[in-house]
Amino acid sequence: MSALISQLINLFASVILLLAFAMLSQRRIINLIHLYTWQGLAVVGSTTVVAYVTHQPHLYYSAALTLLLKVLLIPYFLHRLINRLNVRWDIETLFNIPTLMIIGIILVIFAFNVALPISRFSDTIAHGTLGIALACILLSFLMMITRAKAVPQVIGFLSMENALFLAATSATYGMPMVVELGIALDVLVGILISGVFMFQIREQFDSLDIRHLEKLKED
Amino acid sequence: MNPLYFVFGIPLLGGLVLALVGHRNYARDINVAFSAASFLAACVLTAQVIADGPLFALGKQFFIDPLNVFLVTLTAFVGMTTAIFSRPYMRVEQDHGKMTPGRMRLYHSMYQFFAFTMLVALTTNNMGTLWVTMEAATLTTVLLVSVYRTPASLEAAWKYFILCGVGIAQALFGTILLYMAADRVIPDGVDALLWTNLDAVKAHLNPTIISLAFVFLLLGYGTKVGLVPVHNWLPDAHAEGPTPISAVLSGLLLNVALYAVLRCKILTDGALHSHFAGDLMIGFGLLSVSAASLFLFRQKDVKRMFAYSSIEHMGLMTFAFGLGGPIANFAGLLHMTLHSLIKSAIFFSVGHATQKAGTQLMEDIRGLLKVSPTVGWGLMLGSLAILGMPPFGVFASEFLILTTAMRDLPWATPLLLLALGISFGAIFSRVQPMVFGETSVKPLAHPPALVPVFVHLGLGLMLGFYIPPYLNGWYQQAARLIGGQ
């Protein structure tokens, strides 16, 4: 039974990693939001399984909170945002997707090597997924660096938050409830502020291209 | 009732009240009143801590010990003086049409919320709450950086939002690892993130996990300290936002972030029994000091230049705390206090000077002394003070840091001296023509508030001669607490 459960947890974690790769190479904004929603759902799935096995009630709460926030509320907000900004069908030009994938793979190997000596100290059932979580953090980071538009950058940021949540479940069965609520509040306020920003940026530059935001340099 | 509740209850209430009436003319005075009340509460708290020793509040979620009590007082004090400075400053900005009533409401409300997040970050015992409030401090100020809606300010704010967000995410991963290490030692997991609990068991924390955790925590909170190479947001955010915000960002937020690093360092030192954390901090500190001094020469914008000077001084403090030991820690804490006071005083004078000249470009600001001697002298004395001229206190703290470095890390001393020399040349050669010579600036409609400038500089001068016994006692206790070496 426990072997099956831990395989299930690993399966969810690998789905999250695959989705992180998919986001890295996805050019359509609308599809990025879909991928983000699916990633949130996979996080909910993995958390629920861990909660079921360990009978930790607070993990059920945080799974419910994640479902509400990352599968329903934030994607709804993002859909509204891209509708009002009229960028629903925007396609971004991404250079050299194969190179990006190879850098991603190197990051994954690096993350596994960093996490390996640590994860064996963890007693949790999901300790094997710590490496995957760290890999997802680095992949989201890579995605944010390579994007030139505001909305994909924010989605990269949100995906990093998903990965951090996965790391918390796999290392320690989740952070204390107070902290988790605080983090959720920060994410919610952060996404609202980024929405305000996007309107300000577009009003000023008539586009959401971050390349306009590279004037402040040392000369 | 515990005065601690008032210390952060007052700014929270202030933020809510000003969210409703922040656009009215009297909002400026309300802002000052709330900041002053919060400073008063901090003073009562300090008196109580002197009388009764360290205290806890709300279970064990909040605590006051020698390390954070003086930072709470300092934060509340600079919060109050900046509110006083902001009264005439923001009035002029409003007259110039840069601030609409709606923006004023946002500004006043967020000013108080920002003070609230910093005070909670300083007093919380929970490493998770510390993270949450550090992120909240970014979120409250990010809309203020872009409040003028110019292309440059939008760019600065977006950079601030994304870079600090990513940076602080690394710190969250570090916090998760810290919790994982604690979970193995502290059986009841709910309180395993309380700093006092962690401190009690720090010798038993797993060294492998803790060393990785510290790397992430240092990188994460170091982004907010403004350590090179993760400093890119800092000069932009300081230069493009309203000057009162530059003053509190530079004088207070950077300190709070460094405070978070120090809390993590104490735990790491206890778990590792080695100088790993200190060595990392020495490396980042030296890199920041040297890189910032080189960047200083290339600046044209006066606020950007002083932002780079903040990076330099934060690097110097990080270096001092990295060295560790009673003297270097004492010097680091003294430098922290002096940098807050003097750098905010400089930003106050710079704010008035840029308003009078109508530009932030240094080559267009000339002869301040002729039009308003007080602003001119404020800027001149402030610059001399931050550059470490005796008899100002920075001379004492830098002298202590350099002599300790000479003893413990001889090869670093020439590097530091060179960097300090370069920044002296860079800043002094720019400030001198701004203050003296023929004038290009106009008088302002509202008289500037210069009392805060000279109060800060006076305190900076006093700390060069004489450190009051209570303050001295705290510094020494806090220096012992930080330990190291």
XYZ file of C-alpha atoms in Angstrom:
704
model
C 0.000 0.000 0.000
C 2.635 2.483 1.059
C 4.740 1.707 -2.022
C 1.712 2.443 -4.174
C 1.001 5.675 -2.325
C 4.551 6.888 -2.624
C 4.468 6.062 -6.339
C 1.293 8.091 -6.632
C 2.977 11.035 -4.920
C 5.970 10.726 -7.225
C 3.606 10.610 -10.193
C 1.981 13.885 -9.169
C 5.403 15.440 -8.637
C 6.576 14.362 -12.092
C 3.411 15.800 -13.630
C 4.264 19.098 -11.943
C 7.799 18.946 -13.335
C 6.524 18.131 -16.831
C 4.125 21.060 -16.653
C 7.015 23.302 -15.631
C 8.848 22.220 -18.788
C 5.724 22.763 -20.856
C 5.382 26.281 -19.486
C 8.999 26.973 -20.332
C 8.336 26.349 -24.004
C 4.740 27.597 -24.268
C 4.312 30.694 -26.394
C 0.588 31.388 -26.116
C -0.469 33.325 -23.044
C -3.847 31.601 -22.835
C -2.201 28.163 -22.851
C 0.212 29.286 -20.159
C -2.705 30.033 -17.886
C -4.210 26.609 -18.613
C -0.895 24.928 -17.811
C -0.664 26.919 -14.588
C -4.155 25.791 -13.592
C -3.269 22.149 -14.252
C -0.091 22.545 -12.231
C -2.136 23.908 -9.328
C -4.473 20.932 -9.619
C -1.529 18.498 -9.513
C -0.268 20.241 -6.357
C -3.727 19.843 -4.800
C -3.716 16.148 -5.772
C -0.326 15.483 -4.257
C -1.177 17.366 -1.062
C -4.465 15.478 -0.679
C -2.740 12.117 -1.052
C -0.139 13.065 1.569
C -2.918 14.317 3.851
C -4.843 11.055 3.396
C -1.840 8.884 4.271
C -0.588 10.890 7.207
C -3.980 11.931 8.655
C -2.737 15.484 9.095
C -5.870 17.627 9.179
C -4.050 20.854 8.404
C -2.857 19.396 5.104
C -6.504 18.994 4.038
C -7.025 22.666 4.820
C -3.997 23.716 2.834
C -5.080 21.492 -0.065
C -8.475 23.207 0.023
C -6.837 26.611 0.204
C -4.638 25.750 -2.787
C -7.654 24.552 -4.756
C -9.511 27.756 -4.026
C -6.588 30.057 -4.684
C -4.458 28.471 -7.394
C -7.016 26.479 -9.356
C -10.017 28.807 -9.154
C -9.323 32.354 -7.995
C -5.959 33.204 -9.574
C -6.685 31.583 -12.979
C -10.058 33.383 -13.030
C -8.296 36.646 -12.269
C -5.662 35.986 -14.950
C -8.341 35.212 -17.551
C -10.150 38.438 -16.722
C -6.888 40.328 -16.831
C -5.842 39.124 -20.285
C -9.362 39.758 -21.584
C -9.355 43.322 -20.366
C -5.815 43.880 -21.582
C -6.799 42.283 -24.879
C -3.792 39.990 -24.994
C -5.757 36.736 -24.898
C -4.401 35.473 -28.197
C -0.953 36.981 -27.877
C 1.953 34.858 -29.031
C 5.417 35.524 -27.804
C 8.467 34.840 -29.914
C 10.799 32.573 -28.007
C 14.242 31.977 -29.339
C 15.862 28.619 -29.374
C 13.440 26.403 -27.526
C 15.751 23.340 -27.822
C 18.592 25.199 -26.067
C 16.142 26.306 -23.404
C 15.117 22.680 -22.867
C 18.727 21.555 -22.538
C 19.463 24.283 -19.986
C 16.313 23.111 -18.186
C 17.540 19.524 -18.097
C 20.902 20.641 -16.720
C 19.055 22.578 -14.009
C 17.051 19.472 -13.103
C 20.208 17.374 -12.749
C 21.784 20.114 -10.645
C 18.687 20.339 -8.413
C 18.638 16.566 -7.866
C 22.280 16.598 -6.859
C 21.722 19.438 -4.401
C 18.613 17.849 -2.910
C 19.941 14.284 -2.672
C 22.010 14.668 0.510
C 19.176 16.604 2.126
C 16.140 14.542 1.232
C 17.372 11.406 2.983
C 17.138 13.281 6.283
C 13.452 13.847 5.772
C 11.109 11.306 7.365
C 8.107 12.266 5.298
C 6.540 9.919 2.804
C 7.146 12.409 -0.006
C 10.822 13.061 0.659
C 11.833 11.896 -2.816
C 10.043 14.856 -4.356
C 12.253 17.527 -2.761
C 14.588 17.360 -5.748
C 11.657 17.769 -8.126
C 10.448 20.770 -6.141
C 13.852 22.449 -6.307
C 14.040 21.672 -10.025
C 10.640 23.330 -10.548
C 11.816 26.420 -8.645
C 14.842 26.719 -10.927
C 12.767 26.083 -14.075
C 10.289 28.829 -13.138
C 13.249 31.084 -12.536
C 14.577 30.271 -16.002
C 11.155 30.978 -17.467
C 11.023 34.400 -15.831
C 14.462 35.292 -17.175
C 13.644 34.298 -20.753
C 10.266 36.033 -21.012
C 9.927 39.517 -22.382
C 6.261 40.087 -21.559
C 4.690 40.993 -18.268
C 1.978 38.315 -18.026
C 4.272 35.297 -18.631
C 6.740 36.703 -16.115
C 4.041 36.826 -13.480
C 2.909 33.297 -14.363
C 6.517 32.163 -13.921
C 6.481 33.776 -10.516
C 3.249 32.000 -9.576
C 4.615 28.694 -10.812
C 7.640 29.224 -8.559
C 5.241 29.633 -5.665
C 3.600 26.287 -6.603
C 7.014 24.638 -6.530
C 7.765 26.136 -3.118
C 4.474 24.750 -1.836
C 5.437 21.317 -3.164
C 8.813 21.652 -1.424
C 7.073 22.435 1.872
C 4.823 19.361 1.592
C 7.630 17.041 0.629
C 10.096 18.250 3.259
C 7.879 18.723 6.291
C 4.198 18.043 5.573
C 3.602 21.740 4.996
C 4.367 24.898 6.901
C 2.415 25.861 10.033
C -1.089 27.104 9.194
C -0.429 30.742 10.230
C 2.518 30.933 7.876
C 0.636 29.264 5.050
C -2.228 31.735 5.381
C 0.274 34.594 5.397
C 1.933 33.300 2.241
C -1.444 32.906 0.544
C -2.317 36.504 1.456
C 0.998 37.756 0.064
C 0.470 35.874 -3.194
C -3.054 37.218 -3.545
C -2.028 40.825 -2.882
C 0.995 40.363 -5.143
C -1.105 39.196 -8.084
C -3.569 42.070 -7.613
C -0.706 44.565 -7.575
C 0.815 43.007 -10.681
C -2.578 43.453 -12.368
C -2.598 47.153 -11.463
C 0.922 47.397 -12.807
C 0.085 45.865 -16.131
C -2.554 48.510 -16.743
C -0.089 51.233 -15.735
C 2.613 49.798 -17.998
C 0.258 49.530 -20.935
C -1.084 53.022 -20.429
C 2.476 54.330 -20.485
C 4.039 52.235 -23.251
C 1.030 50.954 -25.246
C 2.363 47.435 -24.844
C 3.192 44.879 -22.194
C 6.648 44.251 -23.518
C 9.213 44.365 -20.743
C 11.833 45.354 -23.291
C 10.507 48.892 -22.894
C 11.600 48.613 -19.285
C 15.306 48.520 -19.897
C 16.108 52.194 -19.929
C 17.499 52.466 -16.415
C 21.039 51.363 -16.958
C 24.381 52.556 -15.788
C 25.992 54.722 -18.394
C -1.433 45.822 28.489
C 1.705 44.982 26.597
C 3.126 48.087 24.840
C 4.225 45.832 21.989
C 0.600 45.634 20.794
C 0.575 49.411 20.475
C 3.879 49.481 18.622
C 2.418 47.712 15.618
C -1.274 48.249 16.349
C -0.946 52.004 15.864
C 0.530 51.911 12.329
C -2.006 49.232 11.346
C -4.853 51.475 12.520
C -3.116 54.437 10.861
C -3.008 52.598 7.543
C -6.734 51.847 7.728
C -7.700 55.395 8.772
C -5.534 56.978 6.067
C -6.980 54.606 3.470
C -10.225 56.528 4.082
C -9.059 60.116 4.579
C -5.523 60.066 3.133
C -6.381 62.523 0.352
C -7.536 65.322 2.666
C -5.301 68.209 3.594
C -5.120 67.201 7.235
C -3.960 63.678 6.290
C -0.355 64.906 6.407
C -0.795 65.743 10.085
C -2.587 62.485 10.820
C 0.318 60.640 9.249
C 2.747 62.470 11.545
C 0.479 61.868 14.560
C 0.283 58.108 13.986
C 4.027 57.844 13.431
C 4.710 59.868 16.576
C 2.294 57.722 18.605
C 4.014 54.601 17.375
C 7.394 56.065 18.349
C 5.991 56.875 21.795
C 4.803 53.272 22.163
C 8.267 52.079 21.130
C 9.786 54.292 23.842
C 7.445 52.844 26.486
C 8.330 49.361 25.270
C 12.018 50.164 25.525
C 11.604 51.493 29.054
C 9.780 48.319 30.012
C 12.470 46.113 28.499
C 15.151 48.046 30.385
C 13.209 47.506 33.603
C 12.004 43.903 33.177
C 14.272 42.338 30.571
C 13.211 40.403 27.442
C 9.500 39.757 26.986
C 7.107 37.613 24.978
C 3.660 38.453 23.632
C 0.705 36.595 22.099
C 1.800 33.172 23.268
C 5.353 33.135 22.091
C 4.655 34.524 18.644
C 6.271 37.886 19.377
C 9.326 38.631 21.428
C 11.707 41.412 22.314
C 15.356 40.842 23.053
C 18.409 43.126 23.051
C 18.920 42.649 19.316
C 15.512 43.793 18.114
C 14.533 46.327 20.776
C 16.933 48.989 19.595
C 15.981 48.368 15.971
C 12.288 48.793 16.869
C 13.021 52.157 18.477
C 15.213 53.237 15.581
C 12.585 52.194 13.028
C 9.805 54.015 14.844
C 12.000 57.100 15.260
C 13.040 57.373 11.619
C 9.437 56.579 10.636
C 8.335 59.619 12.638
C 10.976 62.039 11.366
C 10.362 60.950 7.779
C 6.651 61.636 8.251
C 7.565 65.149 9.454
C 9.824 65.650 6.421
C 7.150 64.333 4.076
C 4.595 67.015 5.131
C 6.043 69.971 3.199
C 7.762 67.735 0.633
C 4.603 66.025 -0.549
C 2.748 69.350 -0.470
C 5.196 70.736 -3.010
C 4.844 67.575 -5.106
C 1.085 68.098 -5.037
C 1.476 71.738 -6.117
C 3.654 70.585 -8.996
C 0.829 68.302 -10.060
C 2.830 65.129 -9.537
C 0.488 63.841 -6.841
C -3.280 63.681 -7.283
C -5.585 63.274 -4.246
C -5.979 59.565 -5.031
C -2.232 59.070 -5.115
C -1.867 60.985 -1.838
C -4.340 58.587 -0.221
C -2.367 55.591 -1.487
C 0.859 57.192 -0.324
C -0.287 57.972 3.221
C -2.003 54.669 3.756
C 0.877 52.598 2.421
C 3.365 54.609 4.450
C 1.698 53.401 7.640
C 1.249 49.821 6.385
C 4.927 49.756 5.450
C 5.857 50.815 9.001
C 3.533 48.090 10.270
C 5.166 45.330 8.214
C 8.656 46.371 9.312
C 7.724 46.521 12.987
C 6.084 43.078 12.822
C 9.112 41.680 10.971
C 11.367 42.981 13.728
C 9.329 41.704 16.655
C 8.018 38.376 15.389
C 9.465 35.237 16.884
C 8.248 33.092 13.988
C 10.656 32.691 11.069
C 7.669 32.076 8.772
C 5.961 35.311 9.799
C 9.279 37.076 9.295
C 9.230 35.900 5.684
C 5.589 36.884 5.173
C 6.157 40.410 6.497
C 9.355 40.899 4.492
C 7.407 40.109 1.322
C 4.562 42.345 2.518
C 7.057 45.187 2.988
C 7.889 44.926 -0.728
C 4.233 44.819 -1.692
C 3.347 47.937 0.313
C 6.119 50.029 -1.212
C 6.038 48.787 -4.793
C 3.058 50.937 -5.793
C 4.714 53.929 -4.131
C 7.831 53.564 -6.264
C 5.655 53.844 -9.387
C 3.389 56.545 -7.954
C 4.540 59.245 -10.419
C 3.693 56.910 -13.351
C 6.673 58.052 -15.390
C 8.257 55.407 -17.664
C 11.347 55.305 -15.456
C 9.355 54.886 -12.251
C 7.246 52.092 -13.757
C 10.381 50.294 -14.822
C 11.916 50.716 -11.381
C 8.787 49.426 -9.665
C 8.433 46.414 -11.975
C 12.074 45.497 -11.375
C 11.599 45.935 -7.635
C 8.475 43.748 -7.679
C 9.936 40.915 -9.768
C 13.508 40.852 -8.430
C 12.542 41.131 -4.788
C 9.759 38.594 -5.357
C 12.184 36.081 -6.856
C 14.796 36.854 -4.213
C 12.418 36.448 -1.360
C 11.172 33.165 -2.878
C 14.692 31.799 -2.324
C 14.387 32.838 1.309
C 11.114 30.906 1.552
C 12.877 27.771 0.327
C 15.521 28.400 2.980
C 12.801 28.775 5.609
C 11.251 25.472 4.485
C 14.625 23.752 4.879
C 15.025 25.370 8.302
C 11.621 24.008 9.314
C 12.616 20.584 7.999
C 15.743 20.599 10.163
C 13.752 21.819 13.163
C 11.034 19.227 12.640
C 13.523 16.463 13.362
C 14.531 17.975 16.702
C 11.423 19.695 18.024
C 8.673 17.088 18.365
C 5.671 19.424 18.431
C 5.898 20.738 14.891
C 3.587 23.734 15.306
C 6.099 25.845 17.227
C 9.173 24.544 15.429
C 9.631 27.796 13.506
C 9.773 29.968 16.627
C 13.218 31.526 16.748
C 13.598 31.118 20.518
C 12.795 27.387 20.225
C 15.234 27.007 17.356
C 17.869 28.901 19.308
C 17.458 26.523 22.244
C 18.102 23.427 20.111
C 20.414 24.948 17.498
C 23.322 22.668 18.430
C 21.241 19.632 17.399
C 20.020 20.919 14.042
C 21.257 18.878 11.104
C 24.356 20.667 9.721
C 23.875 19.581 6.086
C 20.334 20.916 5.916
C 21.173 24.091 7.825
C 24.123 25.022 5.631
C 22.016 24.690 2.483
C 19.196 26.597 4.194
C 21.541 29.450 5.072
C 22.750 29.789 1.485
C 19.159 30.258 0.325
C 18.261 32.543 3.234
C 21.311 34.741 2.666
C 20.617 35.004 -1.067
C 16.929 35.699 -0.429
C 17.115 38.271 2.329
C 20.392 39.520 0.833
C 18.407 40.629 -2.219
C 16.516 42.988 0.050
C 19.684 44.070 1.863
C 20.998 45.072 -1.567
C 24.057 42.831 -1.612
C 25.942 42.661 -4.910
C 25.230 40.773 -7.243
C 21.522 40.760 -6.340
C 21.263 44.511 -5.835
C 19.895 45.635 -9.222
C 16.498 46.731 -7.975
C 17.866 49.017 -5.271
C 19.279 52.058 -7.126
C 16.229 52.204 -9.412
C 13.691 51.952 -6.613
C 15.525 54.549 -4.539
C 15.911 56.992 -7.399
C 12.444 56.882 -8.937
C 10.114 56.830 -5.939
C 9.121 59.847 -3.825
C 12.043 60.940 -1.616
C 10.410 60.071 1.747
C 10.096 56.518 0.443
C 13.766 56.514 -0.601
C 14.614 57.597 2.930
C 12.680 54.812 4.634
C 13.751 52.180 2.108
C 17.389 53.048 2.585
C 17.327 53.863 6.269
C 14.973 51.150 7.501
C 14.015 48.360 5.098
C 17.640 47.424 4.384
C 18.279 47.199 8.136
C 15.281 44.945 8.669
C 16.480 42.625 5.914
C 19.960 42.503 7.440
C 18.344 41.786 10.792
C 16.638 38.743 9.209
C 20.021 37.544 7.920
C 21.509 37.957 11.408
C 18.782 35.849 13.019
C 19.525 33.088 10.505
C 23.268 33.430 11.048
C 22.945 32.907 14.812
C 21.123 29.600 14.195
C 23.579 28.517 11.497
C 26.614 29.241 13.660
C 25.084 27.215 16.488
C 24.378 24.238 14.220
C 27.620 24.153 12.268
C 30.302 25.092 14.825
C 32.254 26.533 11.915
C 32.765 29.888 10.276
C 30.756 28.957 7.166
C 28.021 31.587 7.558
C 30.516 34.272 8.510
C 32.740 33.499 5.516
C 29.812 33.761 3.111
C 28.819 37.103 4.605
C 32.409 38.371 4.436
C 32.515 37.462 0.738
C 29.218 39.149 -0.134
C 30.134 42.138 2.041
C 33.494 42.730 0.394
C 32.032 42.297 -3.076
C 29.265 44.812 -2.309
C 31.625 47.406 -0.849
C 34.053 47.229 -3.766
C 31.470 47.022 -6.563
C 29.372 49.860 -5.122
C 32.364 52.156 -4.803
C 33.154 51.638 -8.494
C 29.526 52.259 -9.518
C 29.474 55.452 -7.463
C 31.771 57.221 -9.908
C 29.458 56.701 -12.855
C 26.351 58.239 -11.333
C 24.661 61.361 -12.640
C 21.460 61.225 -10.609
C 21.909 62.355 -7.019
C 19.447 59.855 -5.500
C 21.008 56.995 -7.457
C 24.420 57.972 -6.165
C 23.301 57.842 -2.561
C 21.496 54.557 -3.261
C 24.831 53.063 -4.321
C 26.331 54.513 -1.172
C 23.671 52.528 0.763
C 24.778 49.334 -0.998
C 28.335 50.126 0.039
C 27.416 50.640 3.683
C 25.155 47.591 3.859
C 28.087 45.625 2.441
C 30.341 47.025 5.154
C 27.882 45.958 7.873
C 27.506 42.494 6.336
C 31.287 42.243 6.327
C 31.478 43.296 9.994
C 28.838 40.775 11.107
C 30.602 38.157 8.995
C 33.811 38.737 10.948
C 31.842 38.231 14.146
C 33.076 38.565 17.680
C 32.140 41.250 20.207
C 33.996 44.184 18.626
C 33.038 43.669 14.988
C 29.401 43.016 15.933
C 29.366 46.120 18.110
C 30.775 48.137 15.212
C 28.214 46.611 12.827
C 25.304 47.544 15.085
C 26.655 51.066 15.612
C 27.117 51.432 11.872
C 23.557 50.208 11.287
C 22.207 52.932 13.603
C 24.372 55.682 12.132
C 23.685 54.723 8.541
C 19.919 54.842 9.161
C 20.090 58.261 10.765
C 22.546 59.892 8.396
C 21.363 58.376 5.132
C 17.777 59.407 5.832
C 19.006 62.910 6.724
C 20.846 63.028 3.387
C 17.736 61.957 1.518
C 15.723 64.680 3.313
C 18.189 67.360 2.156
C 18.468 65.840 -1.306
C 14.665 65.823 -1.554
C 14.417 69.541 -0.877
C 17.392 70.262 -3.128
C 15.908 68.379 -6.086
C 12.587 70.146 -5.618
C 14.312 73.522 -5.628
C 16.385 72.675 -8.687
C 13.577 70.847 -10.465
C 15.883 67.989 -11.429
C 17.745 65.034 -9.944
C 20.730 65.443 -12.252
C 23.699 66.522 -10.208
C 25.264 68.698 -12.904
C 22.131 70.888 -12.907
C 22.035 71.420 -9.144
C 24.423 74.213 -8.255
C 25.071 76.584 -5.358
C 22.457 75.412 -2.870
C 24.108 77.441 -0.148
C 23.150 80.770 -1.743
C 19.424 80.080 -1.871
C 18.948 78.054 1.265
C 21.933 77.651 3.551
C 20.204 75.046 5.712
C 19.551 72.619 2.847
C 23.094 73.185 1.587
C 24.710 72.592 4.949
C 22.442 69.624 5.604
C 23.632 67.971 2.398
C 27.288 68.897 2.963
C 27.443 67.772 6.589
C 25.407 64.653 5.825
C 27.797 63.684 3.033
C 30.842 64.297 5.229
C 29.223 62.234 7.985
C 28.418 59.268 5.722
C 31.914 59.406 4.237
C 33.325 58.735 7.691
C 34.772 62.139 8.572
C 35.521 62.582 12.248
C 33.971 63.666 14.562
C 30.834 61.969 13.167
C 30.002 58.516 14.506
C 30.570 56.701 11.198
C 34.272 57.382 11.686
C 34.180 55.442 14.952
C 32.282 52.459 13.543
C 34.363 52.268 10.374
C 37.534 52.577 12.436
C 36.425 49.659 14.627
C 35.532 47.543 11.596
C 38.866 48.267 9.923
C 40.956 47.537 13.010
C 39.123 44.240 13.592
C 39.649 43.371 9.949
C 43.338 44.176 10.334
C 43.553 41.671 13.157
C 41.355 38.868 11.776
C 41.526 39.241 8.028
C 44.561 41.384 7.106
C 44.243 41.000 3.327
C 40.756 42.530 3.323
C 41.795 45.788 4.956
C 43.524 47.415 1.951
C 40.521 46.470 -0.213
C 38.143 48.156 2.212
C 40.345 51.224 2.556
C 40.622 51.544 -1.203
C 36.844 51.249 -1.629
C 36.180 53.811 1.096
C 38.731 56.143 -0.508
C 37.147 55.812 -3.941
C 33.685 56.536 -2.595
C 35.014 59.540 -0.727
C 36.389 60.953 -3.967
C 33.242 60.127 -5.913
C 30.719 61.585 -3.484
C 32.708 64.579 -2.265
C 33.630 65.770 -5.754
C 29.944 65.718 -6.738
C 28.470 67.231 -3.594
C 30.946 70.098 -3.330
C 29.826 71.990 -6.501
C 26.175 71.217 -5.681
C 26.521 73.092 -2.407
C 28.977 75.896 -3.190
C 29.384 78.219 -6.162
C 26.939 80.095 -8.394
C 23.330 79.165 -7.980
C 20.705 77.801 -10.334
C 17.959 76.935 -7.876
C 14.724 78.643 -6.879
C 13.092 79.035 -3.469
C 10.015 76.930 -2.715
C 6.461 77.849 -1.824
C 6.395 75.858 1.403
C 9.260 76.090 3.886
C 11.111 72.777 4.044
C 11.128 70.733 7.244
C 14.783 70.738 8.185
C 14.484 69.917 11.867
C 14.663 66.133 11.150
C 17.854 66.619 9.109
C 19.704 68.354 11.912
C 18.278 66.126 14.647
C 19.583 63.074 12.756
C 22.952 64.681 12.079
C 23.172 65.819 15.711
C 22.539 62.249 16.897
C 25.143 61.009 14.420
C 27.601 63.540 15.820
C 26.787 62.619 19.409
C 27.363 58.903 18.780
C 30.863 59.819 17.613
C 31.725 61.241 21.040
C 29.466 59.559 23.488
C 27.248 56.474 23.459
C 24.655 56.597 26.263
C 25.147 53.744 28.768
C 21.784 52.073 27.978
C 22.524 52.043 24.280
C 26.027 50.816 24.959
C 24.612 48.023 27.122
C 22.235 46.926 24.364
C 24.899 47.000 21.728
C 27.105 44.805 23.857
C 24.324 42.353 24.714
C 23.227 42.202 21.094
C 26.828 41.754 19.966
C 27.152 38.810 22.354
C 23.880 37.358 21.041
C 25.076 37.551 17.438
C 28.327 35.875 18.491
C 30.332 34.347 15.680
C 34.072 33.918 15.497
